[in-house]
PDB file of C-alpha atoms and ligand atoms in Angstrom:
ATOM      1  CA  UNK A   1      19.572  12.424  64.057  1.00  0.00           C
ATOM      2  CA  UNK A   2      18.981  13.342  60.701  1.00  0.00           C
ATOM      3  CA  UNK A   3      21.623  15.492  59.275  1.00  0.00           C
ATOM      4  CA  UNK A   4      19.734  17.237  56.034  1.00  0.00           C
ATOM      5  CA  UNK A   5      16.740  17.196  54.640  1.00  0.00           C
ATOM      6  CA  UNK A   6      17.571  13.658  52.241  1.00  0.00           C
ATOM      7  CA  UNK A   7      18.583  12.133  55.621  1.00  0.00           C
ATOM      8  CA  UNK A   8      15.106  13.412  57.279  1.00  0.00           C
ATOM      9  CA  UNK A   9      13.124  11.919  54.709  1.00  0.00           C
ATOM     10  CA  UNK A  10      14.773   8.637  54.480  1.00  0.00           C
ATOM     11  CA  UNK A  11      14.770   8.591  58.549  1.00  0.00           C
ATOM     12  CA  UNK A  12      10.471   9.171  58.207  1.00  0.00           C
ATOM     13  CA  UNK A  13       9.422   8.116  54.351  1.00  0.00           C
ATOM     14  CA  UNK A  14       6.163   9.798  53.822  1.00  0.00           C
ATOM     15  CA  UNK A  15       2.816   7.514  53.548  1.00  0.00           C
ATOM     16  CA  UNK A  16       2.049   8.662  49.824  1.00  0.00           C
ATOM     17  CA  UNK A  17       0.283   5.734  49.021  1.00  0.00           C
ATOM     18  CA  UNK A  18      -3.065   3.871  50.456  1.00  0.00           C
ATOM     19  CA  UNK A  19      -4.567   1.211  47.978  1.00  0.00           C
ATOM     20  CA  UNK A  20      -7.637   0.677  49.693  1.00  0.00           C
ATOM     21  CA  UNK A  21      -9.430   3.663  50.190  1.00  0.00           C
ATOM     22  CA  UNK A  22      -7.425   5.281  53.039  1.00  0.00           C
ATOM     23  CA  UNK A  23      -7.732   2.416  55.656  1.00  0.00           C
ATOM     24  CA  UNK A  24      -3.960   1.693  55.632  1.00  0.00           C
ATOM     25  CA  UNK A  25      -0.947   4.256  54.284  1.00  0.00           C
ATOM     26  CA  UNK A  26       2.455   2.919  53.117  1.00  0.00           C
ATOM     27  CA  UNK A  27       5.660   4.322  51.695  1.00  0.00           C
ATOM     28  CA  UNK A  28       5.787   2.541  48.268  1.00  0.00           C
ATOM     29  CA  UNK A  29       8.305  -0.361  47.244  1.00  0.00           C
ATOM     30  CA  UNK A  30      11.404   1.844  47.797  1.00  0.00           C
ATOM     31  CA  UNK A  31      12.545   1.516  51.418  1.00  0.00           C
ATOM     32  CA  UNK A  32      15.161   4.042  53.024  1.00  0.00           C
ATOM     33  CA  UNK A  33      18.300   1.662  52.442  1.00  0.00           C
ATOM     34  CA  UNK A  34      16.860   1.785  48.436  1.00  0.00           C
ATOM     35  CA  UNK A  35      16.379   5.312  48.062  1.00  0.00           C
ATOM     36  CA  UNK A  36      19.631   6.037  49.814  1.00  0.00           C
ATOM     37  CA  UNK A  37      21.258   3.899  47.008  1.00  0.00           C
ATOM     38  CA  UNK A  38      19.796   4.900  44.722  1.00  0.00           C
ATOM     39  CA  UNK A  39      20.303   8.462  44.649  1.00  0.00           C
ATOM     40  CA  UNK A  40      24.054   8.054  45.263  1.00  0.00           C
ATOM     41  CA  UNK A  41      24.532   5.565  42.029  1.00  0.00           C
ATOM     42  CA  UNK A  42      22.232   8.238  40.146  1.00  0.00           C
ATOM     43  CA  UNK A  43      24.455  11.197  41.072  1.00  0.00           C
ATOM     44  CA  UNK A  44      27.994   9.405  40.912  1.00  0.00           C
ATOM     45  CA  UNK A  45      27.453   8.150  37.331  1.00  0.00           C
ATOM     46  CA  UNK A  46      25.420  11.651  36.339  1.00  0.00           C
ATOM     47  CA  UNK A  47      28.782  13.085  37.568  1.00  0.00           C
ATOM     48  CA  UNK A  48      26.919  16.668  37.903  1.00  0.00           C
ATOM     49  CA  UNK A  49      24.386  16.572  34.771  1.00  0.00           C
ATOM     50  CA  UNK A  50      21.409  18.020  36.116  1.00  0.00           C
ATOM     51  CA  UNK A  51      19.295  15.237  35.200  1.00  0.00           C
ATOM     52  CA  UNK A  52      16.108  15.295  32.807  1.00  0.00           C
ATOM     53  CA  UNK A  53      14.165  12.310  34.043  1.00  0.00           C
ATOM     54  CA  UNK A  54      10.671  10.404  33.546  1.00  0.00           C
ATOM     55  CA  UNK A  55       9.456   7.782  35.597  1.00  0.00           C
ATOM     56  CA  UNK A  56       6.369   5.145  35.917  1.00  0.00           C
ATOM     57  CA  UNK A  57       5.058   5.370  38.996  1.00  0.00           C
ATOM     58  CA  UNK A  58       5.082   8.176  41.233  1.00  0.00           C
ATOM     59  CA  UNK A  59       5.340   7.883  45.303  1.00  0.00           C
ATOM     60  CA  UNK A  60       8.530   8.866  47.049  1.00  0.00           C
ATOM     61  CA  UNK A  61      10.845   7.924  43.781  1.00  0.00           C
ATOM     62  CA  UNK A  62       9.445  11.426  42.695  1.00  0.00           C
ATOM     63  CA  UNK A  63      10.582  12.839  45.957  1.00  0.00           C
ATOM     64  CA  UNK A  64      13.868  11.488  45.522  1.00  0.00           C
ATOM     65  CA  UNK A  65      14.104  12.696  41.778  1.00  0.00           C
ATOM     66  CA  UNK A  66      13.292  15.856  43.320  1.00  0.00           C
ATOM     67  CA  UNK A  67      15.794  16.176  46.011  1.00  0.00           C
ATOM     68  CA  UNK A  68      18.296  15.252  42.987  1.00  0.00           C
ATOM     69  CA  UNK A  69      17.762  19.227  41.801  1.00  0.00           C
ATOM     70  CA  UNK A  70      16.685  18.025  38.262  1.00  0.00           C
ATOM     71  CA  UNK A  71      15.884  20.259  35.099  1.00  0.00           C
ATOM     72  CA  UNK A  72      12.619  18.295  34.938  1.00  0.00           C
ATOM     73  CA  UNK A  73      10.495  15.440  36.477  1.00  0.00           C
ATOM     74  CA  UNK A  74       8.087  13.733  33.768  1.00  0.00           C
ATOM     75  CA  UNK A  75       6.084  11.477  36.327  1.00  0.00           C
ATOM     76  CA  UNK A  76       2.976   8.947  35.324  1.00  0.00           C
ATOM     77  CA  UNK A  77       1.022   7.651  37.127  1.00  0.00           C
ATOM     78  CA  UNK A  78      -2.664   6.081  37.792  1.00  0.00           C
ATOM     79  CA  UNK A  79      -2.774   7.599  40.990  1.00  0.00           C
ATOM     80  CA  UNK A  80      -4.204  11.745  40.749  1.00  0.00           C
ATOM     81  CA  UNK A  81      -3.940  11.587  44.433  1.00  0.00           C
ATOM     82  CA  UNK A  82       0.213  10.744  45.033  1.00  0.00           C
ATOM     83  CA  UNK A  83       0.806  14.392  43.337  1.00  0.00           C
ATOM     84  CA  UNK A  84      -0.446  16.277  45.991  1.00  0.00           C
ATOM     85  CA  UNK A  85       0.905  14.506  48.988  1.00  0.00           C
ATOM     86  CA  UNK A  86       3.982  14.659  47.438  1.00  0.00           C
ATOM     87  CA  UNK A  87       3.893  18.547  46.310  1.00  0.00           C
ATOM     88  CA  UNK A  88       2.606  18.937  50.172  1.00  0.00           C
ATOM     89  CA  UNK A  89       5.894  16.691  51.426  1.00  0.00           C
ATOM     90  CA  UNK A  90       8.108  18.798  49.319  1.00  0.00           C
ATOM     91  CA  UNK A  91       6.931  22.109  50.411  1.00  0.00           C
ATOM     92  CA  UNK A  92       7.306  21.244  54.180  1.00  0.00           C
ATOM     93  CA  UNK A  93      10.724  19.795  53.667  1.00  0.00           C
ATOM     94  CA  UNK A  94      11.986  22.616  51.507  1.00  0.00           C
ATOM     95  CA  UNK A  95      12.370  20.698  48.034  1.00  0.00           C
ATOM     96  CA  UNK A  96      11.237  22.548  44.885  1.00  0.00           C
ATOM     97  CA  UNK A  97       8.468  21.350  42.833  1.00  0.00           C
ATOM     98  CA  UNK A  98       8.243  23.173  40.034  1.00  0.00           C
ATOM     99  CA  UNK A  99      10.021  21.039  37.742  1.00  0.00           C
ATOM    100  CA  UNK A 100       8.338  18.251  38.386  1.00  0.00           C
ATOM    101  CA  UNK A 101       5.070  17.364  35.364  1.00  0.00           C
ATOM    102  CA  UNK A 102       2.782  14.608  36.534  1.00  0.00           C
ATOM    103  CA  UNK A 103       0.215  13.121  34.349  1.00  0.00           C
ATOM    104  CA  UNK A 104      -2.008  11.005  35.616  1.00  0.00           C
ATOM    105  CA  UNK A 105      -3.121   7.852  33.475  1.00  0.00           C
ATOM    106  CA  UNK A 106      -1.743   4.122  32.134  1.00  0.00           C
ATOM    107  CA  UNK A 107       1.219   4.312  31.154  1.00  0.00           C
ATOM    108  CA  UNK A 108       0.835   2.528  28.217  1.00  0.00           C
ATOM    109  CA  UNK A 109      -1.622   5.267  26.712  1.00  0.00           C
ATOM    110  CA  UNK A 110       0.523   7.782  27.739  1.00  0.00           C
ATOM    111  CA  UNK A 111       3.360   7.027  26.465  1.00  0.00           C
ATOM    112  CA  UNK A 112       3.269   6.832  23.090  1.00  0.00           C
ATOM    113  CA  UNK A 113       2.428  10.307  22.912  1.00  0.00           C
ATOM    114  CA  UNK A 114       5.122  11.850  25.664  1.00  0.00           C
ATOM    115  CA  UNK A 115       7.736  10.209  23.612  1.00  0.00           C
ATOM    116  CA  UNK A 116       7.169  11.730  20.165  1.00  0.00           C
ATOM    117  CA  UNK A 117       6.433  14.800  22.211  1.00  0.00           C
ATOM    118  CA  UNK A 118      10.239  14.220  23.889  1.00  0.00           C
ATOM    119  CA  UNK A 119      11.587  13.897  20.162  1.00  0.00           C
ATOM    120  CA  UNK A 120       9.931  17.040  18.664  1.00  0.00           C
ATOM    121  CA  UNK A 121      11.025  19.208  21.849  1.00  0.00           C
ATOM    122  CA  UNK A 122      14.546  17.602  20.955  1.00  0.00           C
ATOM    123  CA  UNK A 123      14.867  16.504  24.747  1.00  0.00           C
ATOM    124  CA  UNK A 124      16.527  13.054  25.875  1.00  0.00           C
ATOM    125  CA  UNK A 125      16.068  11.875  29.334  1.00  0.00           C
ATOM    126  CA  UNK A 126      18.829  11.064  31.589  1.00  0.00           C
ATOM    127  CA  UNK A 127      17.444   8.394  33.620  1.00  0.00           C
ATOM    128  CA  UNK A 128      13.865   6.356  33.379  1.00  0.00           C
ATOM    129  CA  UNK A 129      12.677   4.408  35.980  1.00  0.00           C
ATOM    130  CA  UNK A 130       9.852   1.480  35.630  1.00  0.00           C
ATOM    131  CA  UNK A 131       7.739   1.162  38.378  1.00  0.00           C
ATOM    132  CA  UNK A 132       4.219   1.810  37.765  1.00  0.00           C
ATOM    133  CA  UNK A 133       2.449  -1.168  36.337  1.00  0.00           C
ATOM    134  CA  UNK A 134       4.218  -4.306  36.415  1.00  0.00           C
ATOM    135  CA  UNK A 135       2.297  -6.924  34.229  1.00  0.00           C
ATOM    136  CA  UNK A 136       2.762  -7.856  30.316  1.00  0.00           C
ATOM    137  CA  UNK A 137       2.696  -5.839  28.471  1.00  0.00           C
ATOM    138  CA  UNK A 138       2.979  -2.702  30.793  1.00  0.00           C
ATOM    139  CA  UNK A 139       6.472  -3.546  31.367  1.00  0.00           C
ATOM    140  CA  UNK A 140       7.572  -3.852  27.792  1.00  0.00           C
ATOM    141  CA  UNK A 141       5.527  -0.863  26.613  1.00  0.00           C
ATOM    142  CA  UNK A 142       7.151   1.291  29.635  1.00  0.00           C
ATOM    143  CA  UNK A 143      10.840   0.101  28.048  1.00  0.00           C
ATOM    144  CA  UNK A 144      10.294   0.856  24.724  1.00  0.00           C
ATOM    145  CA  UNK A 145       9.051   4.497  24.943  1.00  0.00           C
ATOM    146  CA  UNK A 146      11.285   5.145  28.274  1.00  0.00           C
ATOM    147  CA  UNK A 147      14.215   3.764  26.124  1.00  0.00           C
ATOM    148  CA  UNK A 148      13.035   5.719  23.092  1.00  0.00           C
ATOM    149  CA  UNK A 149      13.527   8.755  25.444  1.00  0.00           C
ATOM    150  CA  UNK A 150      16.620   8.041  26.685  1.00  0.00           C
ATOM    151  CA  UNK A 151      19.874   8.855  25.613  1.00  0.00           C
ATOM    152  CA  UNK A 152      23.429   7.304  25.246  1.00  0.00           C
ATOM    153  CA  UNK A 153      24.699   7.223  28.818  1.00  0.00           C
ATOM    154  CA  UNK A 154      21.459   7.598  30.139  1.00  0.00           C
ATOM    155  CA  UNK A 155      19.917   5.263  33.310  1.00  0.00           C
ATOM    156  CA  UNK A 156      17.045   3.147  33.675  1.00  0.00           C
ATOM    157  CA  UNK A 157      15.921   2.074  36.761  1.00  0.00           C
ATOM    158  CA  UNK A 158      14.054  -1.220  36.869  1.00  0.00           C
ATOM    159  CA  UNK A 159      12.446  -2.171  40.009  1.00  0.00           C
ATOM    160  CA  UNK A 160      10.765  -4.950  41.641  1.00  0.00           C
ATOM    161  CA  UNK A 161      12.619  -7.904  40.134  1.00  0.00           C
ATOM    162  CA  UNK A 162      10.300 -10.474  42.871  1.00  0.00           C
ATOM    163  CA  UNK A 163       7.395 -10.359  40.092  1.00  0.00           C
ATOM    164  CA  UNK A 164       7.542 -12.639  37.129  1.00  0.00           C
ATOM    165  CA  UNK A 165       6.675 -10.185  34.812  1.00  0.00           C
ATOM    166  CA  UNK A 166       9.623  -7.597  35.760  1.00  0.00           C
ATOM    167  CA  UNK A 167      12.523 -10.714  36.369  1.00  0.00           C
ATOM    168  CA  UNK A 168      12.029 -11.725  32.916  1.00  0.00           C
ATOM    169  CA  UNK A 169      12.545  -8.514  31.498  1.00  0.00           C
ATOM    170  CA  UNK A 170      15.203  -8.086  33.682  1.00  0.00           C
ATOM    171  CA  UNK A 171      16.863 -11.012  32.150  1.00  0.00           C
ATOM    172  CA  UNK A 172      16.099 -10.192  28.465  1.00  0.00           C
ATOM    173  CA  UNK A 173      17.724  -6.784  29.228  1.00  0.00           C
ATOM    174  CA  UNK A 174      20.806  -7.930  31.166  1.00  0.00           C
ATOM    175  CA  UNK A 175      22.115  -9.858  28.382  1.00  0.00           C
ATOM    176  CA  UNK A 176      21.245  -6.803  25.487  1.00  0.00           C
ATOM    177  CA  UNK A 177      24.974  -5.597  24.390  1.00  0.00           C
ATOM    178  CA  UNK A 178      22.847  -2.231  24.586  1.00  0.00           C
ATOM    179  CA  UNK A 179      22.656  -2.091  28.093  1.00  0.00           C
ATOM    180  CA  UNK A 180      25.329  -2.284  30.992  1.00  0.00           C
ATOM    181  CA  UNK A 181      24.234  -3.512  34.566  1.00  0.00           C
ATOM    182  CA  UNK A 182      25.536  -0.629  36.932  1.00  0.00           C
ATOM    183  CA  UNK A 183      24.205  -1.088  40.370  1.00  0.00           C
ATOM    184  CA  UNK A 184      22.164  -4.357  41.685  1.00  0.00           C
ATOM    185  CA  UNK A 185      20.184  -4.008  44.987  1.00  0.00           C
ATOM    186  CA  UNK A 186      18.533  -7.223  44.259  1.00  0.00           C
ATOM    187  CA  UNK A 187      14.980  -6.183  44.169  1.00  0.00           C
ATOM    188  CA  UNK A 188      16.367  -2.869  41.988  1.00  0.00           C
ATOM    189  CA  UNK A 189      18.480  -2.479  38.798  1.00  0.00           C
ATOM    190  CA  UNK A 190      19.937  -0.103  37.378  1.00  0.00           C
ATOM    191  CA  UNK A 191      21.442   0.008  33.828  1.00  0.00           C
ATOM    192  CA  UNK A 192      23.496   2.459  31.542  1.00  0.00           C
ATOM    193  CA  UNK A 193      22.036   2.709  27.931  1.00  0.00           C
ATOM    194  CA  UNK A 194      25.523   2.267  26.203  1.00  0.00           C
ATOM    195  CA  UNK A 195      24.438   2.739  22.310  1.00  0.00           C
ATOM    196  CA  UNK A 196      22.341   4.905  21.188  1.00  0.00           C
ATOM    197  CA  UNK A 197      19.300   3.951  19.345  1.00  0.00           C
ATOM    198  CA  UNK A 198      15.927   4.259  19.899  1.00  0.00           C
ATOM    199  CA  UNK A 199      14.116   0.775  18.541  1.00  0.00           C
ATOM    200  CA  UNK A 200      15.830  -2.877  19.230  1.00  0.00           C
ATOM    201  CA  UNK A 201      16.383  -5.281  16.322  1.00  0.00           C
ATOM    202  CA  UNK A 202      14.709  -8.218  16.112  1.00  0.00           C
ATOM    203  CA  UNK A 203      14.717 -10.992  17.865  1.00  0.00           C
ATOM    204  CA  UNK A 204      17.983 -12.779  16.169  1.00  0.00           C
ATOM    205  CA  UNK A 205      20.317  -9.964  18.031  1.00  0.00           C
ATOM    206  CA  UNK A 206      18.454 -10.246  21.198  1.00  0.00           C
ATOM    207  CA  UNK A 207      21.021 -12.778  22.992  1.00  0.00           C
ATOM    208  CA  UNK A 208      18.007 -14.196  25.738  1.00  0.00           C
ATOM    209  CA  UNK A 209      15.297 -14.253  23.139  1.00  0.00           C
ATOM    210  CA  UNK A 210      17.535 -16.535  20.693  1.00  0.00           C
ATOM    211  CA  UNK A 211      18.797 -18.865  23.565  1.00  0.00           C
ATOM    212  CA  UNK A 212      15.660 -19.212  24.580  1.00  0.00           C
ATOM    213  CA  UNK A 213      14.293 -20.568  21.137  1.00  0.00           C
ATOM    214  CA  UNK A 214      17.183 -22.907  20.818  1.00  0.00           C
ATOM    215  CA  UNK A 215      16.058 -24.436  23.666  1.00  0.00           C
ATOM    216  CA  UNK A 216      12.628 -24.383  22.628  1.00  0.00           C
ATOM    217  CA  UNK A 217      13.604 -25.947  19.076  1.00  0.00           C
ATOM    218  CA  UNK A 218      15.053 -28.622  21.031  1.00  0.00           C
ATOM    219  CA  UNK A 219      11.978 -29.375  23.201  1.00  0.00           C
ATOM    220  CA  UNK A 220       9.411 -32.703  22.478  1.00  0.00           C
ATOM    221  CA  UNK A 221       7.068 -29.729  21.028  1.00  0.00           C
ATOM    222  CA  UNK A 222       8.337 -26.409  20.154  1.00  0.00           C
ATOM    223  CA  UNK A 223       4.874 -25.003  19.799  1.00  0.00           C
ATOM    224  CA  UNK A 224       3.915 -26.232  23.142  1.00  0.00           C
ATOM    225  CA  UNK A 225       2.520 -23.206  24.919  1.00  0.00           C
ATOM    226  CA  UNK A 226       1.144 -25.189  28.157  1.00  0.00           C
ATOM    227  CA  UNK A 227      -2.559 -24.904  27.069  1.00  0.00           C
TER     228      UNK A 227
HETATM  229  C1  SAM B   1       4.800   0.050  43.354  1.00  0.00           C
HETATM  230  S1  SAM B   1       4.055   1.623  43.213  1.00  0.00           S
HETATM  231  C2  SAM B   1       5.513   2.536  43.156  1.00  0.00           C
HETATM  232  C3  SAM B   1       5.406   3.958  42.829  1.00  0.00           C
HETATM  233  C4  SAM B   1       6.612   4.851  43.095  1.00  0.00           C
HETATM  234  N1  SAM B   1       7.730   4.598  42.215  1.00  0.00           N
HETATM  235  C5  SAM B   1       7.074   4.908  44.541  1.00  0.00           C
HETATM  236  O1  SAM B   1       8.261   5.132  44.767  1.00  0.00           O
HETATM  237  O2  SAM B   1       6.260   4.755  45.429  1.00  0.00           O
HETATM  238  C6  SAM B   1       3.435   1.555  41.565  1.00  0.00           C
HETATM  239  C7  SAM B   1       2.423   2.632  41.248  1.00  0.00           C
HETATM  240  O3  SAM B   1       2.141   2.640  39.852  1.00  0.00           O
HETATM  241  C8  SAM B   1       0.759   2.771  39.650  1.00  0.00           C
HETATM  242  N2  SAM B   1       0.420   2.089  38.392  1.00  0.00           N
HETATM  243  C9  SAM B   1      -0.010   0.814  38.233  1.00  0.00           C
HETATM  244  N3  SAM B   1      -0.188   0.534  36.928  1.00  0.00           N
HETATM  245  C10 SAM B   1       0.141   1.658  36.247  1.00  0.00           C
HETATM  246  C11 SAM B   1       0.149   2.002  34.877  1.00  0.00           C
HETATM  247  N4  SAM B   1      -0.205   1.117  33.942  1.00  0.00           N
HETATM  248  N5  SAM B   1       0.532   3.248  34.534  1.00  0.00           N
HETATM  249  C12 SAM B   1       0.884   4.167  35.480  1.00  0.00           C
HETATM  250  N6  SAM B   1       0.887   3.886  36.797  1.00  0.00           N
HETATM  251  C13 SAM B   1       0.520   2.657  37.187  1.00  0.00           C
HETATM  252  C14 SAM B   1       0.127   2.110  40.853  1.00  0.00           C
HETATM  253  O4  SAM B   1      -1.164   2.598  41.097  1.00  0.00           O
HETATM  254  C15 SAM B   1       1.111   2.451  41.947  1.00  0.00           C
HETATM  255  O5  SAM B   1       0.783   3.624  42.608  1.00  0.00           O
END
């Protein structure tokens, strides 16, 4: 038997999402063991900070961000309709809502603009998570205005590491002396931003980027690109 609310909604995850139409519902990506996690890692390394966060992606991660009792929930998402099954889940559960700011639209046009409006407000998120589109160059565009937002100490959350597209980033990012590796679920990372800054150098201090052209330099055809 569920013994709070958390435990209640990790026992039942709401069906926020359908993808065709309505003919089938499903819980999102994050299953109970994730989002159990999760939310312990978050509030152990948060160590009582109560947490300014923006994510990609909304579903039951926002429901879990809420449960967290965070100063504010940026969400962004494609899907209008997520917001109020999830605003309807909170208020039967108990969990407030009013913190939480969802825009709906690509990420990548959103973006740009949340994160100069993030540095004019003078607010730095603690944690980001990136899980709303996860192609190139969604996933590279979400980093670079999530990490623009976040600050020294702060958490990003980078899930789905079975798609091409996330596992290299994943990889690029492991081996950035900017970022620490704090809790792997395998199919979820989490990192701690250790430096502050809010654009990378280029390429030569990216450790993955420059092993990877070494070994392309060494190749039959360094400008092979597999056409
Ligand atoms: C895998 S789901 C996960 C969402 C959420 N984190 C959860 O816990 O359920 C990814 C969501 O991001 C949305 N999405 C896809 N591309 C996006 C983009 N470019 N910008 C914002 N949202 C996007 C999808 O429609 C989908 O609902």
């Amino acid at each position: 038997m569920p013994t709070d609310a958390y435990d209640a909604f990790l026992a039942d995850l709401p069906k926020v999402h359908t993808w065709d139409g309505g003919k089938t519902w499903n819980a999102g990506g994050f299953g109970a063991n994730a989002l159990a996690a999760l939310r312990k890692s978050l509030e152990a390394e948060l160590a009582g900070v109560r947490p300014v966060i923006a994510e990609t992606g909304a579903g039951n991660s926002t429901i879990m961000f809420l449960f967290m009792k965070p100063k504010h929930v940026y969400s962004i998402s494609v899907d209008a309709d997520v917001y109020p099954r999830v605003v309807e889940y909170c208020e039967k559960a108990g969990v407030a809502h009013d913190m939480l700011e969802y825009t709906v639209g690509r990420s990548e046009a959103v973006l740009p603009e949340f994160a100069a409006g993030l540095r004019a407000k003078n607010v730095q998120l603690d944690i980001a998570l990136m899980d709303g589109g996860h192609g190139w160059p969604t996933v590279f565009v979400d980093f670079c205005y999530l990490n623009a937002g976040l600050r020294k100490g702060g958490l990003l959350i980078v899930d789905d590491l079975q798609i091409y597209a996330v596992n290299e980033f994943a990889r690029w990012l492991a081996r950035l002396p900017q970022f620490e590796l704090v809790l792997n679920l395998k199919k979820v990372l989490i990192f701690r931003k250790s430096w502050a800054f809010d654009y990378l150098s280029d390429f030569g201090a990216q450790p993955y980027i420059v092993e990877r052209t070494k070994a392309r330099q060494t190749s039959a055809d360094p400008y092979d690109f597999g056409e």
